[in-house]
Amino acid sequence: MFKKLLTKPYRYFLIIIPILIFLGFLIPLRNIRINPDMTRYLPQETESKLNLEKIEEIFGHNDPIIVIFEADDILERESLEKISAIHDSLTESAIISDVMSIFNTKNIRGEDGFMLVDPAIKDIPEDKAQKEELRKEIKNNPLAYKLFVSEDFRYSVMIINPEKGYSDSEIINTTKNIVNSIWGNEKYYMSGMLYLREEIQQKAMQDLVILMPIALLVMIIFLYFSFREKRGVILPMLVVVISTGVSMGLMPLLGYEFSIIAVLIPILMISVANNYGVHIVSKYQELNATNPNASMEQIVLESLRCVANPVILTGLTTIAGVLGLIVHIMLPAKQTGIVCSIGISLALILSLCFIPAILIGMKKGKVNRSFKEKSRTVIDKILYYMANVTVNKPKRIIIIFLVIFLISFVGIFRLNVSINNEKMMSKSHDIRRSTDIINKHFGGTKYISVLFEGDIKDPAVIDEMNELEQLLKSKEQTGSVTSLSSIIRIMSKALNDKNDEAYDKIPDSREAIAQYIEFYNMSGNPEDFEKFVDFNYTKAIVNVQFKAENIKEYNSILNEIQKFCDNSKYAKYQAGISIVEKDMAMSIINGQIYSLILAMITIILLLWLIFRSFRTGLLGTIPLVFTIVCNFGLMGWAGIELDIATSLLSSIALGIGIDYTIHLFWRIKLEIENKKTLSEAIQICLTTTGRGITINAFSVMLGFSVLFLSGILILKTFAFLIIFSLLLCLVCALVLIPAILMMKPEIIVKNIKLNK
């Protein structure tokens, strides 16, 4: 078949058509943009998303920017004047809906039997005495203290809600321009999902623009030093460029949005797409050295005859591994699995047709010095050493791997799931600093709203809201709980003396509650209640602020609320972006499990079919199982959390890592069928095919290594873990598997008399 395809005029079609396809797929990429909204990574029918939409329909969309101002004493006149000016300027901006700060926070107090609703700061203090009086007032104001001003009066928070219809960048730039022009060089920090989205958008776009050329350059340099021949660089790189362009172009054509992890697609393709061409070129160089009298056509066709089957099989297993992502719950993971599997399929076809079509028309190159006995490279020397060790000390090797496996297995039980999206950024980033400040001084970055339905002025409803508040406030990680119930209790303190029975209590009649609200409206702004109750007083929310470092702490709050809702007549459900984040964390776990199971089953079946032996199929999965356990064990011991990027790790590592074992099996079996002893077969395999496997593996690792330059921390972590995983797969294939075969040679071949 290959001989006919590589004759004229078919050979020209095999070269021209892929180039035309590549150019066509570049057109949809003109308007590429990253969608950093992680709530859209979950299916639309997810319950937490639906509940959040219901609450936002009643109480409005809440996607604020949080600005934290820092000063030695935030109550200093200069600091307060600047915060006031920033508040006023943002309020006047057409792009901002409303601003909440210490300057429009209320102070509900009693005076001569009347309830007064004043601003928390009526006047900026002129002297030290006024400043200390203000400090005392704020400390006694539960609507301001530890909510808008920190306990040590070093920080003040401003919450900025944007108008709809403006982009994240417009909102962020407007806010920054106003704050910078007034606050000057003093410290401030920004936070909020909107700010995080914009930062991810910018950094992901930078990664796409910068990392792709760097990855290509790294690959070019590595291939040149591996093959020492221009064709060894150009031909695999042409396959990489074409298949990567097609994969990226598929995203908009299929209606997929570019997500954060879409940055991985070109890096994955650049790293993997050259795998198959590397084996073609490596075999060509081997035959060129060992058969100097053969023509170029004979060498190319013989190369295809020798490596076509293992290349096809390794391609299928890689595709199977990556396709395991299609059962992932996270939409970007599914999409990555689909477009990358198509791209890898194209790379496989191009390696078997496009590269030979060009190669066969070229002149023979010089013999690579790696095939001269007296001129071995570092890789060659390492492979010779591995061959000797595996043949002579198989038991010792197996014991060492077993000990490492057991240590890693224990580490899995320490593995945690990331529930804090801000950890996508480095520790020095603004958003990480602001998160630390909010968690330490303002009660936490997690927010949940609990919806109550009924006659909200009914004491029974308010009592249940108060009961939930007191329950949650008893939890260590709860920062604040606010609702109409807490406002009613504050008003009861203003209207009653401490010795009165009604002090700090919910009134026992609907009329009394309605009267409290009316008193507030007489002195304050009726719109203040819009954040807690609807216009008809039939729906209200309890807003919960808390901090959670891990899923266990997260669930302790959520489970408490859910238990309360299940036993309540009026509390209906809980909602909030924090619950969506938690569901995303659980989807990461479940998606990892589903994709891993599918990939593993598919690979076992393929190996079974390839080698017609179930035992061989199971043996082939040993490097994969070892790698997965060591990878998750390392994450557990090192405190690396499972996140949206690392959840793709296993399927990708499985798909790529199994290639090394297949090439190894194929060559060992071939040498045994050629009457070589098992030890001879292993030594020949490791010093010939092992070279191609090693070049393949390190080229993939180098491709992923450019992610260390990413501005997104989780992509750097992914780079480290995928390189670690592939290195383990390589070592297992070149050391562990041959050692096992030396102990159990019947696994790899049947009906062949073996001599170790």
Short mmCIF file of N, CA, C and O in Angstrom, two decimals, residues 668-732:
data_model
loop_
_atom_site.label_atom_id
_atom_site.label_comp_id
_atom_site.label_asym_id
_atom_site.label_seq_id
_atom_site.Cartn_x
_atom_site.Cartn_y
_atom_site.Cartn_z
N ILE A 668 11.09 -6.22 21.03
CA ILE A 668 11.56 -7.43 21.73
C ILE A 668 10.97 -8.67 21.08
O ILE A 668 11.68 -9.66 20.83
N LYS A 669 9.68 -8.62 20.80
CA LYS A 669 9.03 -9.77 20.18
C LYS A 669 9.62 -10.06 18.80
O LYS A 669 9.86 -11.22 18.44
N LEU A 670 9.90 -8.99 18.05
CA LEU A 670 10.48 -9.14 16.71
C LEU A 670 11.87 -9.79 16.79
O LEU A 670 12.19 -10.70 16.00
N GLU A 671 12.68 -9.36 17.75
CA GLU A 671 14.04 -9.91 17.88
C GLU A 671 14.00 -11.37 18.33
O GLU A 671 14.81 -12.18 17.89
N ILE A 672 13.05 -11.72 19.20
CA ILE A 672 12.93 -13.11 19.65
C ILE A 672 12.50 -14.00 18.49
O ILE A 672 12.98 -15.13 18.33
N GLU A 673 11.61 -13.49 17.66
CA GLU A 673 11.17 -14.25 16.49
C GLU A 673 12.32 -14.43 15.50
O GLU A 673 12.29 -15.34 14.67
N ASN A 674 13.32 -13.54 15.59
CA ASN A 674 14.52 -13.66 14.75
C ASN A 674 15.62 -14.47 15.44
O ASN A 674 16.81 -14.31 15.14
N LYS A 675 15.19 -15.32 16.40
CA LYS A 675 16.07 -16.30 17.05
C LYS A 675 17.08 -15.68 18.04
O LYS A 675 18.10 -16.30 18.35
N LYS A 676 16.81 -14.49 18.54
CA LYS A 676 17.67 -13.91 19.56
C LYS A 676 17.22 -14.42 20.93
O LYS A 676 16.06 -14.73 21.16
N THR A 677 18.18 -14.51 21.86
CA THR A 677 17.79 -14.85 23.24
C THR A 677 17.08 -13.65 23.85
O THR A 677 17.15 -12.53 23.33
N LEU A 678 16.40 -13.87 24.97
CA LEU A 678 15.65 -12.78 25.60
C LEU A 678 16.59 -11.65 26.02
O LEU A 678 16.29 -10.47 25.79
N SER A 679 17.71 -11.98 26.63
CA SER A 679 18.65 -10.93 27.06
C SER A 679 19.21 -10.18 25.86
O SER A 679 19.35 -8.95 25.90
N GLU A 680 19.48 -10.89 24.77
CA GLU A 680 19.95 -10.22 23.55
C GLU A 680 18.88 -9.32 22.97
O GLU A 680 19.15 -8.20 22.54
N ALA A 681 17.63 -9.82 22.98
CA ALA A 681 16.51 -9.04 22.44
C ALA A 681 16.33 -7.74 23.23
O ALA A 681 16.10 -6.66 22.65
N ILE A 682 16.44 -7.84 24.55
CA ILE A 682 16.28 -6.65 25.40
C ILE A 682 17.41 -5.65 25.13
O ILE A 682 17.18 -4.44 25.00
N GLN A 683 18.63 -6.14 25.05
CA GLN A 683 19.76 -5.26 24.82
C GLN A 683 19.67 -4.58 23.46
O GLN A 683 19.93 -3.38 23.33
N ILE A 684 19.31 -5.34 22.44
CA ILE A 684 19.16 -4.76 21.10
C ILE A 684 18.04 -3.72 21.10
O ILE A 684 18.17 -2.62 20.54
N CYS A 685 16.93 -4.08 21.74
CA CYS A 685 15.77 -3.18 21.79
C CYS A 685 16.12 -1.86 22.47
O CYS A 685 15.83 -0.78 21.95
N LEU A 686 16.74 -1.93 23.64
CA LEU A 686 17.02 -0.71 24.40
C LEU A 686 18.05 0.17 23.70
O LEU A 686 17.99 1.40 23.81
N THR A 687 18.98 -0.42 22.97
CA THR A 687 20.04 0.37 22.33
C THR A 687 19.68 0.83 20.93
O THR A 687 20.43 1.61 20.32
N THR A 688 18.54 0.40 20.41
CA THR A 688 18.11 0.85 19.08
C THR A 688 16.75 1.55 19.19
O THR A 688 16.65 2.77 19.16
N THR A 689 15.72 0.73 19.35
CA THR A 689 14.38 1.30 19.52
C THR A 689 14.32 2.20 20.76
O THR A 689 13.61 3.21 20.77
N GLY A 690 15.09 1.83 21.79
CA GLY A 690 15.13 2.64 23.00
C GLY A 690 15.57 4.06 22.74
O GLY A 690 15.14 5.01 23.41
N ARG A 691 16.43 4.23 21.74
CA ARG A 691 16.89 5.57 21.39
C ARG A 691 15.73 6.42 20.86
O ARG A 691 15.54 7.57 21.26
N GLY A 692 14.94 5.82 19.96
CA GLY A 692 13.77 6.54 19.44
C GLY A 692 12.76 6.84 20.53
O GLY A 692 12.16 7.92 20.57
N ILE A 693 12.55 5.85 21.43
CA ILE A 693 11.62 6.04 22.54
C ILE A 693 12.08 7.20 23.43
O ILE A 693 11.28 8.05 23.83
N THR A 694 13.37 7.23 23.73
CA THR A 694 13.91 8.27 24.61
C THR A 694 13.82 9.65 23.97
O THR A 694 13.43 10.63 24.62
N ILE A 695 14.19 9.73 22.69
CA ILE A 695 14.07 11.01 21.98
C ILE A 695 12.62 11.46 21.96
O ILE A 695 12.31 12.64 22.21
N ASN A 696 11.74 10.51 21.69
CA ASN A 696 10.30 10.79 21.70
C ASN A 696 9.87 11.36 23.04
O ASN A 696 9.24 12.42 23.13
N ALA A 697 10.23 10.65 24.12
CA ALA A 697 9.80 11.05 25.46
C ALA A 697 10.33 12.42 25.84
O ALA A 697 9.59 13.28 26.35
N PHE A 698 11.62 12.66 25.61
CA PHE A 698 12.20 13.94 26.02
C PHE A 698 11.72 15.09 25.15
O PHE A 698 11.63 16.23 25.62
N SER A 699 11.37 14.80 23.92
CA SER A 699 10.81 15.87 23.08
C SER A 699 9.44 16.29 23.62
O SER A 699 9.10 17.48 23.64
N VAL A 700 8.64 15.31 24.07
CA VAL A 700 7.34 15.62 24.66
C VAL A 700 7.53 16.41 25.96
O VAL A 700 6.84 17.41 26.21
N MET A 701 8.47 15.97 26.80
CA MET A 701 8.71 16.66 28.06
C MET A 701 9.17 18.09 27.83
O MET A 701 8.72 19.03 28.51
N LEU A 702 10.05 18.28 26.86
CA LEU A 702 10.52 19.62 26.55
C LEU A 702 9.38 20.49 26.04
O LEU A 702 9.31 21.69 26.35
N GLY A 703 8.50 19.89 25.25
CA GLY A 703 7.35 20.65 24.75
C GLY A 703 6.49 21.17 25.89
O GLY A 703 6.10 22.34 25.92
N PHE A 704 6.23 20.31 26.87
CA PHE A 704 5.42 20.73 28.02
C PHE A 704 6.18 21.68 28.95
O PHE A 704 5.57 22.43 29.71
N SER A 705 7.51 21.64 28.92
CA SER A 705 8.30 22.45 29.85
C SER A 705 8.11 23.94 29.63
O SER A 705 8.33 24.73 30.55
N VAL A 706 7.68 24.35 28.44
CA VAL A 706 7.48 25.79 28.21
C VAL A 706 6.34 26.34 29.07
O VAL A 706 6.24 27.55 29.28
N LEU A 707 5.49 25.44 29.58
CA LEU A 707 4.41 25.90 30.46
C LEU A 707 4.95 26.47 31.77
O LEU A 707 4.22 27.15 32.50
N PHE A 708 6.20 26.20 32.09
CA PHE A 708 6.81 26.81 33.27
C PHE A 708 6.89 28.33 33.12
O PHE A 708 7.03 29.05 34.11
N LEU A 709 6.79 28.82 31.89
CA LEU A 709 6.84 30.26 31.64
C LEU A 709 5.45 30.88 31.67
O LEU A 709 5.31 32.09 31.50
N SER A 710 4.43 30.07 31.90
CA SER A 710 3.05 30.57 31.92
C SER A 710 2.83 31.53 33.09
O SER A 710 3.47 31.41 34.14
N GLY A 711 1.91 32.46 32.91
CA GLY A 711 1.53 33.37 33.99
C GLY A 711 0.47 32.78 34.89
O GLY A 711 0.05 33.42 35.86
N ILE A 712 -0.01 31.58 34.56
CA ILE A 712 -1.07 30.93 35.34
C ILE A 712 -0.44 29.77 36.11
O ILE A 712 0.11 28.83 35.52
N LEU A 713 -0.55 29.82 37.42
CA LEU A 713 0.16 28.88 38.28
C LEU A 713 -0.25 27.43 38.02
O LEU A 713 0.59 26.53 38.03
N ILE A 714 -1.55 27.17 37.80
CA ILE A 714 -1.98 25.79 37.63
C ILE A 714 -1.40 25.16 36.36
O ILE A 714 -1.23 23.94 36.30
N LEU A 715 -1.06 25.98 35.37
CA LEU A 715 -0.44 25.44 34.16
C LEU A 715 1.03 25.09 34.43
O LEU A 715 1.56 24.13 33.87
N LYS A 716 1.68 25.85 35.30
CA LYS A 716 3.04 25.51 35.70
C LYS A 716 3.04 24.18 36.46
O LYS A 716 3.90 23.33 36.25
N THR A 717 2.06 24.04 37.35
CA THR A 717 1.95 22.79 38.12
C THR A 717 1.68 21.62 37.19
O THR A 717 2.25 20.54 37.35
N PHE A 718 0.80 21.84 36.21
CA PHE A 718 0.51 20.79 35.23
C PHE A 718 1.78 20.38 34.50
O PHE A 718 2.03 19.19 34.27
N ALA A 719 2.59 21.37 34.11
CA ALA A 719 3.84 21.08 33.39
C ALA A 719 4.75 20.19 34.22
O ALA A 719 5.29 19.19 33.72
N PHE A 720 4.91 20.52 35.49
CA PHE A 720 5.77 19.72 36.37
C PHE A 720 5.25 18.29 36.48
O PHE A 720 6.02 17.32 36.36
N LEU A 721 3.95 18.14 36.68
CA LEU A 721 3.38 16.81 36.91
C LEU A 721 3.36 15.96 35.64
O LEU A 721 3.59 14.75 35.71
N ILE A 722 3.08 16.57 34.49
CA ILE A 722 3.05 15.78 33.25
C ILE A 722 4.46 15.33 32.88
O ILE A 722 4.67 14.20 32.42
N ILE A 723 5.46 16.19 33.11
CA ILE A 723 6.85 15.80 32.84
C ILE A 723 7.26 14.68 33.79
O ILE A 723 7.90 13.70 33.38
N PHE A 724 6.90 14.81 35.05
CA PHE A 724 7.19 13.77 36.04
C PHE A 724 6.53 12.45 35.64
O PHE A 724 7.15 11.38 35.70
N SER A 725 5.28 12.52 35.18
CA SER A 725 4.55 11.32 34.78
C SER A 725 5.18 10.65 33.57
O SER A 725 5.33 9.42 33.53
N LEU A 726 5.53 11.45 32.57
CA LEU A 726 6.12 10.88 31.36
C LEU A 726 7.50 10.30 31.63
O LEU A 726 7.88 9.28 31.05
N LEU A 727 8.25 10.94 32.53
CA LEU A 727 9.55 10.41 32.90
C LEU A 727 9.40 9.04 33.57
O LEU A 727 10.16 8.11 33.30
N LEU A 728 8.40 8.92 34.43
CA LEU A 728 8.14 7.63 35.07
C LEU A 728 7.73 6.57 34.05
O LEU A 728 8.17 5.42 34.12
N CYS A 729 6.86 6.95 33.10
CA CYS A 729 6.46 6.01 32.05
C CYS A 729 7.67 5.53 31.25
O CYS A 729 7.78 4.35 30.91
N LEU A 730 8.58 6.46 30.96
CA LEU A 730 9.78 6.12 30.20
C LEU A 730 10.67 5.16 30.99
O LEU A 730 11.11 4.13 30.46
N VAL A 731 10.91 5.48 32.25
CA VAL A 731 11.77 4.63 33.09
C VAL A 731 11.14 3.25 33.27
O VAL A 731 11.83 2.22 33.24
N CYS A 732 9.83 3.22 33.46
CA CYS A 732 9.15 1.93 33.60
C CYS A 732 9.30 1.09 32.34
O CYS A 732 9.54 -0.13 32.41
#
